[in-house]
Tab-separated table of C-alpha atoms (C1' of nucleotides) in Angstrom:
chain	number	residue	atom	x	y	z
A	1	MET	CA	-30.343	6.058	34.078
A	2	ARG	CA	-26.877	5.735	35.645
A	3	LYS	CA	-25.565	8.742	37.664
A	4	SER	CA	-21.851	9.392	37.271
A	5	SER	CA	-21.440	9.088	41.051
A	6	ASP	CA	-22.639	5.389	40.889
A	7	PRO	CA	-19.873	2.930	41.273
A	8	ILE	CA	-18.926	1.216	38.081
A	9	HIS	CA	-19.360	-2.516	38.335
A	10	MET	CA	-17.320	-4.736	36.105
A	11	ASP	CA	-18.936	-7.923	34.998
A	12	ILE	CA	-17.856	-11.190	36.390
A	13	LYS	CA	-15.961	-12.326	33.296
A	14	GLU	CA	-13.941	-9.255	33.358
A	15	GLY	CA	-13.286	-9.544	37.063
A	16	LYS	CA	-12.056	-13.038	36.737
A	17	GLN	CA	-9.788	-12.143	33.872
A	18	LYS	CA	-8.331	-9.248	35.809
A	19	PHE	CA	-7.750	-11.332	38.892
A	20	ILE	CA	-5.892	-14.084	36.993
A	21	GLU	CA	-3.818	-11.428	35.204
A	22	SER	CA	-2.811	-9.651	38.380
A	23	TRP	CA	-2.234	-12.862	40.463
A	24	GLY	CA	0.126	-13.862	37.637
A	25	LYS	CA	1.868	-10.588	37.535
A	26	MET	CA	2.390	-10.527	41.323
A	27	ALA	CA	3.790	-13.954	41.277
A	28	SER	CA	6.251	-13.248	38.493
A	29	ASP	CA	7.457	-10.184	40.367
A	30	TRP	CA	8.239	-12.593	43.262
A	31	GLY	CA	10.088	-15.107	41.113
A	32	ILE	CA	7.259	-17.638	40.518
A	33	ASN	CA	6.292	-18.915	37.162
A	34	ARG	CA	3.544	-16.653	35.834
A	35	THR	CA	1.437	-19.387	34.293
A	36	MET	CA	1.669	-21.516	37.413
A	37	ALA	CA	0.148	-18.646	39.371
A	38	GLN	CA	-2.531	-18.131	36.697
A	39	VAL	CA	-3.523	-21.720	36.960
A	40	HIS	CA	-3.755	-21.339	40.718
A	41	ALA	CA	-5.743	-18.097	40.345
A	42	LEU	CA	-8.255	-19.944	37.927
A	43	LEU	CA	-8.694	-22.767	40.375
A	44	LEU	CA	-9.034	-20.424	43.335
A	45	ILE	CA	-12.055	-18.756	41.777
A	46	ALA	CA	-13.469	-21.784	40.260
A	47	ALA	CA	-16.828	-22.861	41.785
A	48	GLU	CA	-16.039	-26.415	40.819
A	49	PRO	CA	-13.020	-28.615	40.451
A	50	MET	CA	-11.612	-28.446	36.847
A	51	THR	CA	-9.803	-30.885	34.546
A	52	ALA	CA	-6.418	-30.228	32.994
A	53	ASP	CA	-8.235	-29.773	29.738
A	54	GLN	CA	-10.610	-27.239	31.063
A	55	VAL	CA	-7.644	-25.317	32.494
A	56	MET	CA	-5.924	-25.574	29.157
A	57	SER	CA	-8.678	-24.182	27.199
A	58	GLU	CA	-9.700	-21.546	29.722
A	59	LEU	CA	-6.214	-20.039	29.887
A	60	ASP	CA	-5.460	-20.821	26.267
A	61	ILE	CA	-2.265	-22.649	26.980
A	62	SER	CA	-0.905	-26.164	25.779
A	63	ARG	CA	-1.858	-29.410	27.177
A	64	GLY	CA	1.718	-30.057	28.365
A	65	ASN	CA	1.933	-26.610	30.059
A	66	SER	CA	-1.348	-27.087	31.844
A	67	ASN	CA	-0.354	-30.521	33.089
A	68	MET	CA	3.063	-29.390	34.291
A	69	ASN	CA	1.840	-26.315	36.163
A	70	ILE	CA	-0.933	-28.432	37.909
A	71	ARG	CA	1.681	-30.975	39.063
A	72	ALA	CA	3.893	-28.092	40.348
A	73	LEU	CA	0.878	-26.578	42.230
A	74	MET	CA	0.335	-30.060	43.798
A	75	ASP	CA	3.975	-30.190	44.854
A	76	TRP	CA	3.489	-26.903	46.565
A	77	GLY	CA	0.485	-28.351	48.366
A	78	LEU	CA	-1.787	-25.648	46.983
A	79	VAL	CA	-3.892	-27.818	44.686
A	80	HIS	CA	-5.390	-31.288	45.160
A	81	LYS	CA	-6.706	-33.967	42.957
A	82	GLN	CA	-10.239	-35.206	43.143
A	83	LEU	CA	-11.231	-38.633	41.529
A	84	ARG	CA	-14.842	-39.227	40.614
A	85	THR	CA	-16.200	-42.664	40.465
A	86	GLY	CA	-17.069	-43.815	36.996
A	87	GLU	CA	-14.976	-41.041	35.454
A	88	ARG	CA	-11.651	-41.295	33.809
A	89	LYS	CA	-10.655	-37.758	34.023
A	90	GLU	CA	-8.871	-36.205	37.071
A	91	TYR	CA	-10.338	-33.131	38.561
A	92	PHE	CA	-8.282	-30.385	40.427
A	93	TYR	CA	-9.235	-27.984	43.011
A	94	ALA	CA	-7.285	-25.307	44.992
A	95	GLU	CA	-7.173	-24.826	48.783
A	96	LYS	CA	-9.279	-21.648	49.189
A	97	ASP	CA	-8.387	-20.677	52.786
A	98	MET	CA	-5.942	-17.801	52.411
A	99	TRP	CA	-4.328	-18.562	55.738
A	100	VAL	CA	-3.579	-22.131	54.546
A	101	VAL	CA	-2.458	-20.862	51.163
A	102	VAL	CA	0.020	-18.360	52.568
A	103	ARG	CA	1.198	-20.848	55.226
A	104	GLN	CA	1.930	-23.374	52.502
A	105	ILE	CA	3.842	-20.809	50.436
A	106	ILE	CA	5.802	-19.738	53.339
A	107	LEU	CA	6.859	-23.359	54.147
A	108	ASN	CA	7.910	-24.024	50.609
A	109	ARG	CA	9.967	-20.823	50.156
A	110	LYS	CA	11.492	-21.239	53.629
A	111	LYS	CA	12.688	-24.680	52.739
A	112	ARG	CA	13.797	-23.982	49.172
A	113	GLU	CA	15.440	-20.570	49.772
A	114	LEU	CA	15.870	-19.340	53.231
A	115	GLU	CA	17.386	-22.626	54.700
A	116	PRO	CA	20.023	-23.084	52.116
A	117	MET	CA	21.063	-19.471	52.581
A	118	LEU	CA	21.375	-20.050	56.333
A	119	LYS	CA	23.558	-23.044	55.571
A	120	VAL	CA	25.881	-21.009	53.406
A	121	LEU	CA	26.037	-18.215	56.011
A	122	ASP	CA	27.223	-20.680	58.592
A	123	GLU	CA	29.842	-22.107	56.353
A	124	ILE	CA	31.059	-18.515	55.549
A	125	ALA	CA	30.992	-17.628	59.234
A	126	GLY	CA	33.795	-19.997	59.766
A	127	VAL	CA	36.135	-17.897	57.573
A	128	GLU	CA	39.434	-16.949	59.281
A	129	ASN	CA	39.136	-13.468	60.943
A	130	ASN	CA	42.547	-12.133	61.643
A	131	CYS	CA	43.134	-9.047	59.475
A	132	PRO	CA	41.236	-5.755	59.475
A	133	GLU	CA	40.004	-6.440	55.914
A	134	SER	CA	38.150	-9.590	57.121
A	135	GLU	CA	36.698	-7.822	60.057
A	136	SER	CA	34.178	-5.703	58.052
A	137	PHE	CA	33.337	-8.917	56.180
A	138	CYS	CA	32.706	-10.996	59.315
A	139	ALA	CA	30.683	-8.258	60.873
A	140	VAL	CA	28.248	-8.123	57.905
A	141	ILE	CA	28.051	-12.002	57.733
A	142	ARG	CA	27.365	-12.224	61.432
A	143	ASP	CA	24.552	-9.499	61.224
A	144	ILE	CA	22.974	-11.170	58.237
A	145	ARG	CA	23.199	-14.601	59.870
A	146	LYS	CA	21.523	-13.183	63.015
A	147	PHE	CA	18.810	-11.491	61.048
A	148	SER	CA	18.068	-14.548	58.922
A	149	GLY	CA	17.865	-16.773	61.853
A	150	LYS	CA	15.374	-14.467	63.493
A	151	ALA	CA	13.227	-14.378	60.400
A	152	ASN	CA	13.442	-18.136	60.218
A	153	GLN	CA	12.310	-18.413	63.820
A	154	THR	CA	9.453	-15.999	63.218
A	155	LEU	CA	8.232	-17.959	60.252
A	156	ASP	CA	8.360	-21.208	62.184
A	157	ALA	CA	6.321	-19.638	65.017
A	158	LEU	CA	3.693	-18.360	62.407
A	159	VAL	CA	3.423	-21.733	60.743
A	160	LYS	CA	3.228	-23.643	64.030
A	161	ALA	CA	0.727	-21.322	65.472
A	162	ASP	CA	-1.745	-22.184	62.843
A	163	VAL	CA	-1.595	-26.012	63.681
A	164	ALA	CA	-1.827	-25.363	67.404
A	165	TRP	CA	-4.715	-22.932	67.137
A	166	LEU	CA	-6.678	-24.713	64.698
A	167	GLY	CA	-9.006	-26.309	67.345
A	168	ASN	CA	-9.207	-23.075	69.325
A	169	PRO	CA	-12.215	-20.922	68.815
A	170	LEU	CA	-10.254	-17.788	69.414
A	171	PHE	CA	-8.234	-18.554	66.389
A	172	SER	CA	-11.191	-17.774	64.058
A	173	LEU	CA	-11.070	-14.218	65.339
A	174	LEU	CA	-7.392	-13.739	64.336
A	175	ARG	CA	-8.055	-14.922	60.845
B	1	MET	CA	49.239	-31.307	61.577
B	2	ARG	CA	45.466	-30.662	61.080
B	3	LYS	CA	43.153	-33.195	62.827
B	4	SER	CA	40.031	-34.238	60.852
B	5	SER	CA	37.860	-33.044	63.688
B	6	ASP	CA	39.220	-29.383	63.335
B	7	PRO	CA	36.834	-27.033	61.733
B	8	ILE	CA	37.566	-26.415	57.998
B	9	HIS	CA	38.206	-22.675	57.583
B	10	MET	CA	37.781	-21.236	54.193
B	11	ASP	CA	39.929	-18.231	53.317
B	12	ILE	CA	38.555	-14.825	53.069
B	13	LYS	CA	38.619	-14.553	49.260
B	14	GLU	CA	36.683	-17.750	49.022
B	15	GLY	CA	34.339	-16.584	51.643
B	16	LYS	CA	33.520	-13.322	49.903
B	17	GLN	CA	33.011	-15.177	46.602
B	18	LYS	CA	30.605	-17.538	48.163
B	19	PHE	CA	28.681	-14.793	49.777
B	20	ILE	CA	28.289	-12.898	46.522
B	21	GLU	CA	27.218	-15.977	44.741
B	22	SER	CA	24.518	-16.971	47.292
B	23	TRP	CA	23.347	-13.469	47.741
B	24	GLY	CA	22.736	-13.277	44.005
B	25	LYS	CA	21.126	-16.785	43.877
B	26	MET	CA	18.672	-15.914	46.643
B	27	ALA	CA	17.821	-12.599	44.962
B	28	SER	CA	17.184	-14.128	41.578
B	29	ASP	CA	14.812	-16.740	43.388
B	30	TRP	CA	12.869	-13.791	44.718
B	31	GLY	CA	12.591	-12.077	41.313
B	32	ILE	CA	15.429	-9.567	41.708
B	33	ASN	CA	18.214	-9.181	39.108
B	34	ARG	CA	21.009	-11.339	40.038
B	35	THR	CA	23.776	-8.984	39.209
B	36	MET	CA	22.192	-6.131	41.087
B	37	ALA	CA	22.276	-8.331	44.186
B	38	GLN	CA	25.929	-9.283	43.514
B	39	VAL	CA	26.859	-5.671	43.260
B	40	HIS	CA	24.957	-5.050	46.563
B	41	ALA	CA	26.797	-8.056	48.153
B	42	LEU	CA	30.104	-6.808	47.050
B	43	LEU	CA	29.439	-3.312	48.428
B	44	LEU	CA	28.078	-4.780	51.626
B	45	ILE	CA	31.271	-6.565	52.491
B	46	ALA	CA	33.679	-3.915	51.109
B	47	ALA	CA	35.629	-2.300	53.798
B	48	GLU	CA	35.802	0.971	51.675
B	49	PRO	CA	33.500	2.706	49.198
B	50	MET	CA	34.136	1.558	45.562
B	51	THR	CA	34.093	3.141	42.213
B	52	ALA	CA	31.896	1.787	39.409
B	53	ASP	CA	35.215	0.676	37.765
B	54	GLN	CA	36.223	-1.304	40.697
B	55	VAL	CA	32.889	-2.992	40.844
B	56	MET	CA	33.209	-3.782	37.167
B	57	SER	CA	36.460	-5.504	37.364
B	58	GLU	CA	35.873	-7.177	40.686
B	59	LEU	CA	32.652	-8.946	39.345
B	60	ASP	CA	34.000	-9.128	35.892
B	61	ILE	CA	31.017	-7.387	34.255
B	62	SER	CA	30.795	-4.671	31.627
B	63	ARG	CA	31.041	-0.983	32.407
B	64	GLY	CA	27.329	-0.417	31.427
B	65	ASN	CA	26.156	-3.143	33.588
B	66	SER	CA	27.985	-2.034	36.556
B	67	ASN	CA	26.562	1.507	36.177
B	68	MET	CA	23.068	0.525	35.568
B	69	ASN	CA	22.956	-1.707	38.639
B	70	ILE	CA	24.547	0.840	40.996
B	71	ARG	CA	21.942	3.291	39.780
B	72	ALA	CA	19.086	0.777	40.527
B	73	LEU	CA	20.505	-0.006	44.000
B	74	MET	CA	20.519	3.791	44.629
B	75	ASP	CA	16.917	3.955	43.598
B	76	TRP	CA	16.088	1.289	46.092
B	77	GLY	CA	17.931	3.322	48.714
B	78	LEU	CA	20.368	0.521	49.401
B	79	VAL	CA	23.471	2.196	48.146
B	80	HIS	CA	24.774	5.774	48.436
B	81	LYS	CA	27.255	8.010	46.617
B	82	GLN	CA	30.282	9.492	48.179
B	83	LEU	CA	32.002	12.442	46.601
B	84	ARG	CA	35.720	13.025	47.471
B	85	THR	CA	37.067	16.485	47.192
B	86	GLY	CA	39.823	16.698	44.517
B	87	GLU	CA	38.727	13.485	42.882
B	88	ARG	CA	36.705	13.104	39.709
B	89	LYS	CA	35.505	9.551	40.332
B	90	GLU	CA	32.333	8.742	42.320
B	91	TYR	CA	32.493	6.274	45.139
B	92	PHE	CA	29.708	4.106	46.335
B	93	TYR	CA	28.913	2.348	49.590
B	94	ALA	CA	26.117	0.202	50.859
B	95	GLU	CA	24.064	0.694	53.926
B	96	LYS	CA	25.249	-2.094	56.206
B	97	ASP	CA	22.743	-2.264	59.032
B	98	MET	CA	20.673	-5.193	58.163
B	99	TRP	CA	17.482	-3.794	59.831
B	100	VAL	CA	17.712	-0.671	57.621
B	101	VAL	CA	18.434	-2.820	54.565
B	102	VAL	CA	15.463	-5.087	55.157
B	103	ARG	CA	13.290	-2.140	55.942
B	104	GLN	CA	14.185	-0.445	52.626
B	105	ILE	CA	13.525	-3.642	50.651
B	106	ILE	CA	10.135	-3.967	52.321
B	107	LEU	CA	9.174	-0.461	51.547
B	108	ASN	CA	10.187	-0.899	47.925
B	109	ARG	CA	8.401	-4.128	47.281
B	110	LYS	CA	5.347	-3.027	49.171
B	111	LYS	CA	4.986	0.064	47.004
B	112	ARG	CA	5.850	-1.739	43.698
B	113	GLU	CA	3.887	-4.922	44.183
B	114	LEU	CA	1.611	-5.237	47.213
B	115	GLU	CA	-0.123	-1.851	46.859
B	116	PRO	CA	-0.904	-2.226	43.093
B	117	MET	CA	-2.343	-5.622	43.904
B	118	LEU	CA	-4.581	-4.081	46.677
B	119	LYS	CA	-5.806	-1.509	44.169
B	120	VAL	CA	-6.804	-4.235	41.675
B	121	LEU	CA	-8.545	-6.232	44.334
B	122	ASP	CA	-10.659	-3.276	45.278
B	123	GLU	CA	-11.626	-2.722	41.785
B	124	ILE	CA	-12.550	-6.407	41.308
B	125	ALA	CA	-14.462	-6.397	44.630
B	126	GLY	CA	-16.989	-4.072	42.874
B	127	VAL	CA	-18.105	-6.918	40.667
B	128	GLU	CA	-21.739	-7.693	40.442
B	129	ASN	CA	-22.619	-10.476	42.850
B	130	ASN	CA	-26.042	-11.875	41.955
B	131	CYS	CA	-25.565	-15.428	40.733
B	132	PRO	CA	-24.157	-18.502	42.572
B	133	GLU	CA	-21.201	-18.643	40.171
B	134	SER	CA	-20.019	-15.131	41.260
B	135	GLU	CA	-20.453	-16.027	44.882
B	136	SER	CA	-17.467	-18.365	45.022
B	137	PHE	CA	-15.432	-15.742	43.067
B	138	CYS	CA	-16.389	-12.845	45.390
B	139	ALA	CA	-15.808	-14.936	48.556
B	140	VAL	CA	-12.257	-15.591	47.411
B	141	ILE	CA	-11.509	-12.051	46.370
B	142	ARG	CA	-12.903	-10.666	49.724
B	143	ASP	CA	-10.774	-13.211	51.625
B	144	ILE	CA	-7.587	-12.246	49.707
B	145	ARG	CA	-8.421	-8.615	50.058
B	146	LYS	CA	-8.622	-9.010	53.796
B	147	PHE	CA	-5.553	-10.866	53.977
B	148	SER	CA	-3.408	-8.488	51.937
B	149	GLY	CA	-4.761	-5.643	53.840
B	150	LYS	CA	-3.603	-7.137	57.039
B	151	ALA	CA	-0.178	-7.936	55.593
B	152	ASN	CA	-0.037	-4.376	54.374
B	153	GLN	CA	-0.815	-3.008	57.863
B	154	THR	CA	1.676	-5.298	59.556
B	155	LEU	CA	4.431	-4.136	57.197
B	156	ASP	CA	3.447	-0.450	57.858
B	157	ALA	CA	3.735	-1.110	61.505
B	158	LEU	CA	7.061	-2.911	61.235
B	159	VAL	CA	8.453	-0.068	59.144
B	160	LYS	CA	7.088	2.756	61.346
B	161	ALA	CA	8.307	0.899	64.435
B	162	ASP	CA	11.860	1.388	63.325
B	163	VAL	CA	11.470	5.181	63.108
B	164	ALA	CA	9.622	5.513	66.246
B	165	TRP	CA	12.055	3.331	68.214
B	166	LEU	CA	15.240	4.597	66.864
B	167	GLY	CA	15.828	6.807	69.815
B	168	ASN	CA	14.684	4.292	72.300
B	169	PRO	CA	17.466	2.261	74.017
B	170	LEU	CA	15.134	-0.733	74.330
B	171	PHE	CA	15.020	-0.916	70.609
B	172	SER	CA	18.609	-1.969	70.360
B	173	LEU	CA	17.682	-5.164	72.143
B	174	LEU	CA	15.131	-6.015	69.582
B	175	ARG	CA	17.546	-5.702	66.823
C	1	DT	C1'	37.529	26.315	23.807
C	2	DT	C1'	39.578	22.127	23.523
C	3	DT	C1'	41.131	18.104	25.680
C	4	DT	C1'	40.570	14.425	28.740
C	5	DG	C1'	38.438	11.540	32.153
C	6	DT	C1'	34.068	9.807	33.551
C	7	DT	C1'	29.336	8.509	33.270
C	8	DT	C1'	25.282	7.291	30.707
C	9	DT	C1'	22.563	5.247	27.081
C	10	DC	C1'	20.548	1.765	24.259
C	11	DA	C1'	20.651	-1.255	20.048
C	12	DA	C1'	22.123	-5.682	19.297
C	13	DA	C1'	23.947	-9.982	21.225
C	14	DA	C1'	23.978	-13.500	24.515
C	15	DG	C1'	21.786	-15.914	28.015
C	16	DT	C1'	17.509	-17.871	30.576
C	17	DA	C1'	13.125	-19.330	31.175
C	18	DT	C1'	8.857	-20.991	29.405
C	19	DT	C1'	5.783	-22.956	26.085
C	20	DT	C1'	4.624	-26.071	22.622
C	21	DG	C1'	3.051	-30.327	20.790
C	22	DA	C1'	3.785	-34.733	19.107
C	23	DA	C1'	5.192	-39.159	20.775
C	24	DA	C1'	5.550	-42.369	24.673
C	25	DA	C1'	3.681	-44.018	28.696
C	26	DT	C1'	-0.067	-45.120	31.483
C	27	DT	C1'	-4.585	-46.647	32.678
C	28	DC	C1'	-9.114	-47.929	32.092
C	29	DT	C1'	-12.686	-50.751	29.296
C	30	DG	C1'	-14.620	-54.120	26.739
D	1	DC	C1'	-5.411	-58.708	25.306
D	2	DA	C1'	-6.518	-54.747	22.019
D	3	DG	C1'	-8.282	-50.378	21.647
D	4	DA	C1'	-9.486	-45.951	23.453
D	5	DA	C1'	-9.085	-42.183	26.661
D	6	DT	C1'	-6.028	-39.754	29.309
D	7	DT	C1'	-1.699	-38.124	31.215
D	8	DT	C1'	3.200	-37.324	30.981
D	9	DT	C1'	7.685	-36.282	28.981
D	10	DC	C1'	11.088	-33.531	26.717
D	11	DA	C1'	13.582	-31.720	22.701
D	12	DA	C1'	12.959	-27.902	19.989
D	13	DA	C1'	10.856	-23.498	19.295
D	14	DT	C1'	9.643	-19.241	21.296
D	15	DA	C1'	9.557	-15.581	24.297
D	16	DC	C1'	11.639	-12.808	27.729
D	17	DT	C1'	15.620	-10.854	30.374
D	18	DT	C1'	19.979	-9.497	30.966
D	19	DT	C1'	24.468	-7.988	29.346
D	20	DT	C1'	27.668	-5.911	26.321
D	21	DG	C1'	30.338	-2.350	24.375
D	22	DA	C1'	30.782	1.443	21.524
D	23	DA	C1'	29.079	5.976	20.917
D	24	DA	C1'	27.115	9.926	23.092
D	25	DA	C1'	26.691	13.052	26.759
D	26	DC	C1'	28.570	15.345	30.322
D	27	DA	C1'	31.873	17.719	33.406
D	28	DA	C1'	36.189	18.984	35.059
D	29	DA	C1'	40.979	20.836	33.741
D	30	DA	C1'	44.087	22.831	30.836
DNA sequence: TTTTGTTTTCAAAAGTATTTGAAAATTCTG
DNA sequence: CAGAATTTTCAAATACTTTTGAAAACAAAA
């Protein structure tokens, strides 16, 4: 008999479902395609590499959708292809080390979004500043530019740290 | 005569336009309503507080849209109301200190997205782990839980640091 | 209380993003 | 090379998000 104080264990199927759902939800909150994140989640928790067809039927999406999102994940460097000798089908697996995953996501978003913004801020910073009206404007732009530059540097350091410390035994403690 | 080596200065109107546009673009990349970010950008670079009507005509959006997004920005704690004695209209201004702005955004997204994810991960972590299939699953969940927990702590520290160091003269150097 | 100026709401319309699925392209196999 | 298996593409359909604007609610002034 189960006492009411016992923890309630969900079964594995339920757990996987819930994880795929939340991972997708979080991604779409952050401006990333929900299905792409669900494919990612599915591959993250898969014990073995999967084919595009398996992903398609597991998530109940179309063949095209499955294919396109797997490609996108490979572009992001989060998923890789595995070829098996004697088999036509392509298998896919996700990078499972969270540190590497996060590093890869940072690299991508930095390049796609932060850096273009920095470029625009630099262009704007060249605005003529000769009237009191432009003073408030330039002050804010300078402040944002400074801040974004710092953020960019910090992310660079974070990303480089990983590479430099990979061979260092101390690094495993930090992860 | 302008030499081709001279820097090209854009005028202030152009600069403001460009800033509003990029701020909106960046926000929508990150899953935030573009117009909300444009209203925010407009108020960030405004020399004086503005009415909802001024925002409406400046950005060429509807009255309802202007009103709703100003409310949303107040919910996020990024914009505040100013009441002027003898005037019916409400004026709005944005917090201009970037450190405070970023802090506020972190607080909001942490509460809205990171914390619910942590809760789900904890629920999922209670899944029964007794077969090899669930082993891979549990290992990934544990890793993500650990990572997200660390991220959450780091953000807490970042946010608390601000409050604790506000009165500290050293703090101004860090900003 | 009525009028007038102002803000808020929300159903419908417009605009965006995502997904589908069938056809085309590709690649392996005999 | 022809045929079979598999992957890729993309126009059209669907689903989702945002915006509009007119009406309702509200609040100050007359």
